[in-house]
CSV table of C-alpha atoms in Angstrom, one decimal:
chain,number,residue,atom,x,y,z
A,24,MET,CA,-71.0,22.3,-6.3
A,25,LYS,CA,-70.1,19.8,-4.4
A,26,ASN,CA,-69.0,17.3,-7.4
A,27,LEU,CA,-67.6,20.8,-8.6
A,28,SER,CA,-65.2,20.8,-5.3
A,29,LEU,CA,-64.4,16.9,-5.8
A,30,LEU,CA,-62.9,17.1,-9.3
A,31,VAL,CA,-60.8,19.8,-8.8
A,32,LEU,CA,-59.9,17.8,-6.1
A,33,SER,CA,-59.4,14.8,-8.3
A,34,PHE,CA,-57.6,17.5,-10.2
A,35,VAL,CA,-54.5,18.7,-8.0
A,36,LEU,CA,-54.0,14.9,-7.1
A,37,LEU,CA,-53.4,13.9,-10.4
A,38,LEU,CA,-51.0,17.1,-10.9
A,39,SER,CA,-49.2,16.4,-7.9
A,40,THR,CA,-49.1,12.6,-8.6
A,41,THR,CA,-47.5,13.7,-11.6
A,42,ALA,CA,-45.4,15.8,-11.2
A,43,CYS,CA,-44.2,13.8,-8.2
A,44,GLU,CA,-43.7,10.4,-10.5
A,45,SER,CA,-41.4,13.0,-13.0
A,46,GLU,CA,-39.0,14.0,-9.9
A,47,LEU,CA,-38.6,10.1,-9.1
A,48,ASP,CA,-37.5,9.8,-12.8
A,49,LEU,CA,-34.9,12.4,-12.2
A,50,VAL,CA,-31.4,10.8,-12.4
A,51,PRO,CA,-30.3,11.1,-8.6
A,52,GLN,CA,-28.0,14.9,-8.2
A,53,GLY,CA,-25.5,13.8,-5.8
A,54,ALA,CA,-24.0,11.2,-4.4
A,55,PRO,CA,-23.5,8.1,-6.6
A,56,SER,CA,-25.1,5.3,-7.0
A,57,SER,CA,-24.8,1.9,-8.2
A,58,SER,CA,-28.4,2.8,-10.6
A,59,ASN,CA,-26.6,5.6,-11.5
A,60,PHE,CA,-22.9,5.1,-12.0
A,61,TRP,CA,-20.8,3.0,-13.5
A,62,LYS,CA,-22.0,4.5,-16.5
A,63,THR,CA,-19.4,7.4,-18.6
A,64,PRO,CA,-15.7,6.8,-19.0
A,65,ALA,CA,-15.5,9.4,-16.3
A,66,ASP,CA,-17.4,6.6,-14.7
A,67,ALA,CA,-14.4,4.7,-15.3
A,68,LYS,CA,-11.4,6.0,-14.6
A,69,ALA,CA,-13.3,7.3,-10.8
A,70,GLY,CA,-14.3,4.2,-10.3
A,71,VAL,CA,-10.1,2.8,-10.4
A,72,ASN,CA,-9.1,5.4,-8.8
A,73,ALA,CA,-11.1,5.3,-5.8
A,74,ILE,CA,-8.6,1.6,-5.0
A,75,TYR,CA,-5.7,3.2,-5.0
A,76,ALA,CA,-7.6,6.6,-3.1
A,77,LEU,CA,-7.6,4.4,0.2
A,78,TYR,CA,-4.0,3.1,0.3
A,79,SER,CA,-3.5,6.4,1.8
A,80,ASP,CA,-5.8,5.9,4.3
A,81,ASP,CA,-3.6,6.7,7.9
A,82,ASN,CA,-4.5,2.9,9.4
A,83,MET,CA,-3.1,1.3,5.9
A,84,TYR,CA,0.5,1.8,4.8
A,85,GLY,CA,1.1,5.4,7.1
A,86,ARG,CA,0.2,3.2,10.7
A,87,GLY,CA,-1.9,0.8,10.6
A,88,PHE,CA,0.2,-2.0,8.1
A,89,PHE,CA,4.0,-1.0,9.3
A,90,TRP,CA,3.3,-2.4,12.5
A,91,LEU,CA,3.2,-6.0,11.7
A,92,ASN,CA,7.4,-5.0,10.9
A,93,ASN,CA,7.4,-5.5,14.9
A,94,ALA,CA,7.3,-9.1,14.4
A,95,SER,CA,10.6,-9.4,12.6
A,96,ASP,CA,13.6,-10.5,14.4
A,97,ASP,CA,15.8,-7.2,13.1
A,98,ILE,CA,13.7,-5.1,14.3
A,99,GLY,CA,13.9,-3.2,18.0
A,100,THR,CA,10.9,-1.7,19.4
A,101,LYS,CA,10.2,1.8,22.0
A,102,PRO,CA,8.3,0.5,24.5
A,103,ARG,CA,5.0,0.0,24.2
A,104,GLN,CA,1.8,-2.1,25.1
A,105,ASN,CA,0.5,-2.9,20.6
A,106,ALA,CA,4.0,-3.2,20.0
A,107,GLU,CA,5.0,-5.8,22.6
A,108,ARG,CA,1.7,-7.4,21.8
A,109,ILE,CA,2.6,-7.7,17.7
A,110,LYS,CA,6.3,-9.1,18.8
A,111,ASN,CA,5.0,-11.8,21.2
A,112,PHE,CA,2.7,-12.8,18.7
A,113,ILE,CA,-0.6,-12.4,20.8
A,114,VAL,CA,-2.6,-9.9,19.1
A,115,ASP,CA,-6.1,-9.8,19.4
A,116,GLY,CA,-7.5,-8.3,17.0
A,117,ALA,CA,-9.0,-5.9,19.5
A,118,GLU,CA,-5.1,-3.3,18.9
A,119,SER,CA,-6.1,-0.3,17.9
A,120,ASP,CA,-2.7,0.3,15.5
A,121,THR,CA,-4.0,-2.8,13.4
A,122,LYS,CA,-7.2,-3.8,13.2
A,123,ASP,CA,-8.4,-1.5,10.5
A,124,ILE,CA,-6.1,-3.5,8.1
A,125,TRP,CA,-8.1,-6.1,7.4
A,126,ARG,CA,-11.8,-3.9,6.6
A,127,ILE,CA,-9.2,-1.8,4.8
A,128,HIS,CA,-8.1,-4.3,2.7
A,129,TYR,CA,-11.7,-5.7,1.8
A,130,GLU,CA,-12.5,-2.4,1.3
A,131,ILE,CA,-10.2,-1.8,-2.0
A,132,MET,CA,-10.7,-5.4,-3.0
A,133,LYS,CA,-14.7,-4.8,-3.6
A,134,HIS,CA,-13.4,-1.9,-4.9
A,135,CYS,CA,-12.2,-3.9,-7.7
A,136,ASN,CA,-14.3,-6.2,-8.3
A,137,ASP,CA,-17.2,-3.0,-8.8
A,138,VAL,CA,-14.0,-2.8,-12.0
A,139,ILE,CA,-14.3,-5.5,-13.0
A,140,ARG,CA,-17.4,-6.4,-13.2
A,141,ASN,CA,-19.1,-3.2,-14.2
A,142,ILE,CA,-15.9,-1.7,-16.1
A,143,PRO,CA,-16.9,-4.2,-18.7
A,144,LYS,CA,-20.4,-2.0,-19.7
A,145,ILE,CA,-19.2,1.4,-20.8
A,146,SER,CA,-18.5,2.5,-23.7
A,147,LEU,CA,-14.6,3.0,-24.4
A,148,ASP,CA,-11.3,2.0,-26.2
A,149,GLU,CA,-10.2,-1.1,-25.8
A,150,LYS,CA,-5.9,-0.7,-24.9
A,151,THR,CA,-7.7,1.6,-21.7
A,152,LYS,CA,-10.5,-1.2,-20.8
A,153,ASN,CA,-7.3,-4.1,-20.7
A,154,MET,CA,-5.2,-0.6,-18.7
A,155,MET,CA,-8.4,-0.2,-15.9
A,156,LEU,CA,-9.7,-4.2,-16.0
A,157,GLY,CA,-5.6,-5.0,-15.6
A,158,GLU,CA,-5.4,-2.4,-11.8
A,159,ALA,CA,-8.0,-4.1,-11.2
A,160,TYR,CA,-7.1,-7.9,-11.2
A,161,PHE,CA,-3.8,-7.1,-9.5
A,162,ASN,CA,-4.7,-4.7,-7.3
A,163,HIS,CA,-7.6,-7.6,-6.0
A,164,ALA,CA,-4.3,-9.8,-6.1
A,165,VAL,CA,-2.1,-7.2,-4.0
A,166,MET,CA,-4.7,-7.1,-1.4
A,167,HIS,CA,-5.8,-10.2,-1.4
A,168,LEU,CA,-2.1,-12.0,-0.9
A,169,GLU,CA,-1.1,-9.8,2.0
A,170,LEU,CA,-4.4,-10.5,4.1
A,171,ALA,CA,-3.9,-14.6,3.0
A,172,TYR,CA,0.0,-15.1,4.8
A,173,HIS,CA,-0.8,-13.0,7.6
A,174,TYR,CA,-4.3,-14.5,8.5
A,175,GLY,CA,-4.5,-17.9,6.4
A,176,ASP,CA,-2.8,-21.4,7.4
A,177,ASP,CA,-3.6,-25.3,6.1
A,178,ARG,CA,-6.3,-25.5,8.4
A,179,ALA,CA,-8.2,-22.2,6.8
A,180,GLY,CA,-7.7,-19.7,5.0
A,181,ILE,CA,-10.0,-16.1,4.1
A,182,PRO,CA,-13.1,-15.5,2.8
A,183,ILE,CA,-12.9,-14.9,-1.1
A,184,GLN,CA,-15.9,-11.5,-1.7
A,185,ASP,CA,-17.9,-12.5,-4.3
A,186,ARG,CA,-17.3,-11.4,-7.1
A,187,GLU,CA,-20.7,-11.1,-9.3
A,188,ASN,CA,-22.9,-10.3,-6.5
A,189,PRO,CA,-21.1,-8.2,-4.6
A,190,THR,CA,-24.8,-8.0,-1.9
A,191,ASN,CA,-23.6,-11.5,-1.1
A,192,VAL,CA,-21.4,-11.0,2.8
A,193,TYR,CA,-22.4,-14.4,3.6
A,194,VAL,CA,-19.0,-15.7,2.3
A,195,PRO,CA,-17.6,-18.1,4.3
A,196,ARG,CA,-12.9,-18.2,4.8
A,197,ALA,CA,-11.9,-20.7,2.5
A,198,LYS,CA,-11.2,-24.1,2.8
A,199,ASN,CA,-6.9,-23.4,3.5
A,200,VAL,CA,-4.4,-20.9,2.6
A,201,ALA,CA,-4.1,-22.7,-0.7
A,202,GLU,CA,-6.8,-21.2,-2.2
A,203,ASN,CA,-6.8,-18.0,-1.5
A,204,TYR,CA,-3.3,-18.3,-3.1
A,205,ALA,CA,-5.0,-20.0,-6.9
A,206,TYR,CA,-7.9,-17.4,-6.7
A,207,ILE,CA,-4.4,-15.1,-5.7
A,208,ALA,CA,-1.9,-16.1,-8.6
A,209,ALA,CA,-5.5,-15.8,-11.4
A,210,ASP,CA,-5.6,-12.6,-11.0
A,211,LEU,CA,-2.3,-11.8,-11.5
A,212,ILE,CA,-2.1,-14.1,-14.4
A,213,LYS,CA,-5.3,-12.5,-16.0
A,214,ALA,CA,-3.6,-9.1,-15.0
A,215,ALA,CA,-0.3,-9.0,-16.5
A,216,ASP,CA,-1.8,-10.8,-19.4
A,217,LEU,CA,-3.7,-7.1,-20.1
A,218,LEU,CA,-1.3,-4.3,-18.1
A,219,PRO,CA,1.8,-2.6,-20.5
A,220,TYR,CA,5.2,-2.7,-19.6
A,221,PHE,CA,5.7,0.0,-16.9
A,222,ASN,CA,8.0,2.2,-19.7
A,223,GLU,CA,5.3,2.7,-21.5
A,224,LEU,CA,3.6,4.7,-19.5
A,225,THR,CA,3.3,7.7,-19.2
A,226,SER,CA,5.6,10.0,-15.7
A,227,ASP,CA,1.5,11.5,-14.2
A,228,ASN,CA,1.0,7.1,-13.7
A,229,TYR,CA,3.4,5.9,-12.3
A,230,GLY,CA,2.7,3.7,-9.1
A,231,ARG,CA,-0.4,1.3,-11.2
A,232,ALA,CA,0.0,-1.1,-11.6
A,233,HIS,CA,2.0,-2.7,-14.9
A,234,LYS,CA,3.2,-6.2,-17.1
A,235,THR,CA,6.6,-7.2,-14.7
A,236,ALA,CA,4.5,-5.8,-11.2
A,237,ALA,CA,1.6,-8.6,-11.5
A,238,TRP,CA,5.2,-11.2,-12.6
A,239,GLY,CA,7.2,-9.5,-9.3
A,240,TYR,CA,4.0,-10.2,-7.5
A,241,LEU,CA,2.7,-13.8,-8.6
A,242,VAL,CA,6.1,-15.2,-8.5
A,243,ARG,CA,5.2,-14.3,-4.2
A,244,THR,CA,2.5,-15.3,-4.1
A,245,TYR,CA,4.4,-19.2,-5.3
A,246,LEU,CA,6.7,-18.9,-3.3
A,247,TYR,CA,4.8,-18.5,-0.1
A,248,ALA,CA,2.3,-21.3,-1.9
A,249,LYS,CA,5.7,-23.7,-2.3
A,250,ASP,CA,5.4,-23.6,-5.3
A,251,TRP,CA,8.9,-23.4,-6.9
A,252,ASP,CA,8.8,-24.4,-10.0
A,253,ASN,CA,6.5,-21.0,-10.6
A,254,ALA,CA,8.2,-19.2,-8.3
A,255,ILE,CA,11.5,-19.7,-11.0
A,256,LYS,CA,9.4,-19.5,-14.3
A,257,TYR,CA,7.7,-15.7,-13.6
A,258,ALA,CA,11.5,-14.9,-12.0
A,259,ASN,CA,12.9,-15.8,-15.1
A,260,MET,CA,10.4,-13.9,-17.3
A,261,ILE,CA,11.1,-10.0,-16.1
A,262,VAL,CA,14.9,-11.0,-15.8
A,263,ALA,CA,14.1,-12.0,-19.1
A,264,SER,CA,12.3,-9.1,-19.9
A,265,GLY,CA,15.0,-6.9,-20.1
A,266,LYS,CA,13.4,-4.1,-18.1
A,267,HIS,CA,14.8,-4.4,-14.8
A,268,LYS,CA,18.5,-5.1,-13.8
A,269,LEU,CA,19.7,-4.1,-10.2
A,270,LEU,CA,21.8,-1.1,-9.7
A,271,ASP,CA,25.5,-1.0,-9.4
A,272,ASN,CA,25.2,0.3,-5.6
A,273,PHE,CA,22.6,-1.1,-3.1
A,274,GLU,CA,22.8,2.6,-1.1
A,275,ASP,CA,21.5,3.9,-4.3
A,276,VAL,CA,18.2,1.9,-4.2
A,277,PHE,CA,17.6,3.8,-0.9
A,278,LYS,CA,17.5,7.0,-3.2
A,279,ILE,CA,15.1,9.7,-3.9
A,280,LYS,CA,16.6,10.5,-7.6
A,281,ASN,CA,16.0,6.1,-8.4
A,282,ASN,CA,12.3,5.8,-6.9
A,283,TRP,CA,12.4,5.1,-10.3
A,284,SER,CA,15.2,3.1,-11.2
A,285,SER,CA,15.4,0.1,-12.6
A,286,GLU,CA,14.8,-2.2,-9.8
A,287,TYR,CA,11.5,-0.3,-9.5
A,288,ILE,CA,9.0,-2.8,-9.4
A,289,TRP,CA,5.9,-1.4,-7.6
A,290,SER,CA,5.4,0.5,-5.0
A,291,VAL,CA,2.8,2.7,-3.0
A,292,THR,CA,3.8,6.4,-4.2
A,293,SER,CA,3.2,9.4,-2.8
A,294,SER,CA,4.1,12.6,-5.1
A,295,ALA,CA,6.2,15.7,-4.5
A,296,GLU,CA,3.4,17.4,-4.0
A,297,ASN,CA,1.2,15.8,-1.3
A,298,THR,CA,3.9,13.9,0.5
A,299,SER,CA,1.0,13.2,3.4
A,300,LEU,CA,0.6,10.1,1.3
A,301,GLY,CA,3.0,6.7,1.2
A,302,SER,CA,4.8,5.3,4.0
A,303,ILE,CA,5.5,7.1,7.3
A,304,PHE,CA,8.4,4.4,8.4
A,305,PRO,CA,10.7,6.5,7.6
A,306,GLY,CA,9.8,8.8,10.1
A,307,VAL,CA,8.4,6.2,12.6
A,308,CYS,CA,12.4,5.0,12.1
A,309,LEU,CA,14.0,8.3,12.8
A,310,GLU,CA,15.4,8.9,16.7
A,311,ASP,CA,12.6,9.5,18.9
A,312,LYS,CA,11.9,14.0,18.2
A,313,GLY,CA,15.0,13.2,16.1
A,314,TRP,CA,17.5,15.4,18.2
A,315,GLY,CA,15.1,18.3,18.8
A,316,VAL,CA,14.5,19.0,14.9
A,317,TYR,CA,12.1,17.0,13.8
A,318,ASN,CA,9.7,15.0,14.9
A,319,GLY,CA,10.4,11.4,14.5
A,320,TRP,CA,9.3,8.5,16.9
A,321,GLY,CA,12.4,6.6,17.7
A,322,ASN,CA,9.6,3.6,17.7
A,323,PHE,CA,11.2,1.3,15.7
A,324,TYR,CA,15.4,0.7,15.2
A,325,PRO,CA,17.8,-2.4,14.5
A,326,THR,CA,18.6,-5.7,16.3
A,327,LYS,CA,21.9,-6.0,17.7
A,328,GLU,CA,21.9,-9.1,15.8
A,329,LEU,CA,21.3,-8.3,12.9
A,330,PHE,CA,23.7,-5.7,13.1
A,331,ASP,CA,26.2,-8.9,13.8
A,332,THR,CA,24.6,-10.4,10.6
A,333,TYR,CA,27.3,-8.5,8.5
A,334,ASP,CA,30.2,-9.4,7.4
A,335,PRO,CA,32.7,-6.1,8.8
A,336,THR,CA,33.7,-5.2,5.4
A,337,ASP,CA,30.0,-5.5,4.0
A,338,LYS,CA,29.4,-2.3,2.3
A,339,ARG,CA,25.7,-2.7,2.8
A,340,ARG,CA,25.2,-3.0,6.0
A,341,SER,CA,27.0,0.7,6.5
A,342,ALA,CA,24.3,1.9,4.3
A,343,THR,CA,21.3,0.1,6.0
A,344,ILE,CA,23.0,0.2,9.5
A,345,LEU,CA,23.9,4.0,11.3
A,346,GLN,CA,26.6,2.9,14.1
A,347,LYS,CA,27.7,5.3,17.1
A,348,GLY,CA,30.8,7.0,15.3
A,349,ASP,CA,29.3,7.3,11.4
A,350,LYS,CA,28.4,10.8,9.6
A,351,PHE,CA,25.5,10.8,8.3
A,352,MET,CA,23.8,14.2,6.3
A,353,TYR,CA,20.5,16.0,8.3
A,354,PHE,CA,19.0,18.5,7.4
A,355,GLY,CA,21.7,20.1,5.2
A,356,GLU,CA,24.6,19.3,7.8
A,357,LEU,CA,27.3,16.7,8.3
A,358,VAL,CA,26.8,15.1,11.5
A,359,THR,CA,28.6,11.5,13.9
A,360,PHE,CA,25.5,9.4,15.0
A,361,ASN,CA,25.2,8.7,18.6
A,362,GLU,CA,27.5,11.4,19.5
A,363,GLY,CA,26.9,14.2,21.3
A,364,LYS,CA,24.2,16.2,20.3
A,365,TYR,CA,23.3,13.5,17.9
A,366,ILE,CA,23.3,10.5,21.4
A,367,VAL,CA,20.1,8.4,20.5
A,368,SER,CA,17.0,8.6,23.0
A,369,SER,CA,16.9,5.9,26.5
A,370,SER,CA,13.5,4.4,23.8
A,371,ASN,CA,16.0,3.0,21.9
A,372,ARG,CA,17.5,-0.2,23.7
A,373,THR,CA,20.3,-1.2,21.0
A,374,GLY,CA,22.2,2.3,20.0
A,375,TYR,CA,21.1,1.3,16.1
A,376,GLN,CA,19.4,3.5,13.1
A,377,PHE,CA,18.2,3.1,10.3
A,378,ASN,CA,20.7,4.5,7.9
A,379,LYS,CA,18.7,3.2,4.6
A,380,TYR,CA,15.9,5.0,5.5
A,381,MET,CA,17.5,8.7,6.6
A,382,GLU,CA,18.4,10.4,2.7
A,383,PRO,CA,15.3,12.0,2.7
A,384,PHE,CA,15.8,13.9,6.9
A,385,GLY,CA,19.3,14.2,4.7
A,386,TYR,CA,18.3,17.6,2.7
A,387,ALA,CA,18.7,21.5,3.8
A,388,LYS,CA,15.4,23.0,5.2
A,389,THR,CA,14.3,25.8,2.6
A,390,THR,CA,14.9,29.6,3.3
A,391,SER,CA,12.7,30.2,5.4
A,392,GLY,CA,14.1,27.5,7.7
A,393,GLY,CA,10.8,25.1,7.0
A,394,ILE,CA,10.9,21.7,6.0
A,395,ASP,CA,11.9,21.1,2.4
A,396,ILE,CA,8.0,18.9,1.6
A,397,ARG,CA,9.4,17.3,-1.4
A,398,TYR,CA,11.0,15.2,1.0
A,399,VAL,CA,9.7,14.3,3.6
A,400,ASN,CA,6.3,15.5,5.8
A,401,ALA,CA,6.3,18.9,7.6
A,402,ASN,CA,4.4,17.3,10.9
A,403,GLY,CA,6.8,14.4,11.1
A,404,ARG,CA,6.0,11.5,8.9
């Protein structure tokens, strides 16, 4: 009887072990991991889209990154502790407005490296594979550049992630920022070779990387690197491509209808369906509380020095800056800036406002009296 019990127990244990082994052999059904992802074309598409997804993080281009504009001599700022610290170049990295910039940029670069490392293993047609790889090289370069010129110099560059071994987190800083610029340029050259021209993209893919965008960032990279010959070379390639030209009127550059004009190179994009994406900079520059009509932040405004830089006959001045007495459209009404109901608050210390960002606030409200979200975010952005 004792032997029979042991035999039954052994059989039960064998069945349990087999069942457990069978379960362990199953492909995980929950969140993807490195072991069960990067297998199919759908995985490849999701991996590339993940690169762009982080651009809509509020601490990226929504809030964090635009605060660095505050260091400009052309911009005045509503009194605010961290804004004053940035303007005076005394940030220590703990400021709530900018502390996530570094982390998000490296997260995006990590996504790019995942694509570069894994896409070649997936069965895809050559055109699709090239596009995806080109997007990854391009976006990695853009993120790398934005950090390099802010945080690198001749004494030390910024860390370059181990593209082949993502588990290697002990990466030292580059010896100097020139190493970063060389790495960035190499990525952009690869991207340009792989990517199509912008006019070859379908409208639902506007905002993705393309060939002349890679050349444009090569120009910027070489300018920071003080490699003037290569900067001129790639600028000339953009011109010679015949894909771009300046608009006839400077003020038209900032109009919504010209988002994809011949002047367009590349930008982080929003959409008519979701205006929470992209930059909230126009709302940040709008008069504090928007004269009771819209939740403007009133944080940034032009300095008098910038205004005085323009010749009074220069049409670019009125297209760029509103001064007292200027007429402008505000939610369907023609109003006068800094007079009567539209006088600026005390937080604006120069009495000027950026006009070039005002067009989204010029459109009339909906028939129900709400904000038309095709142009601006309903929540004050």
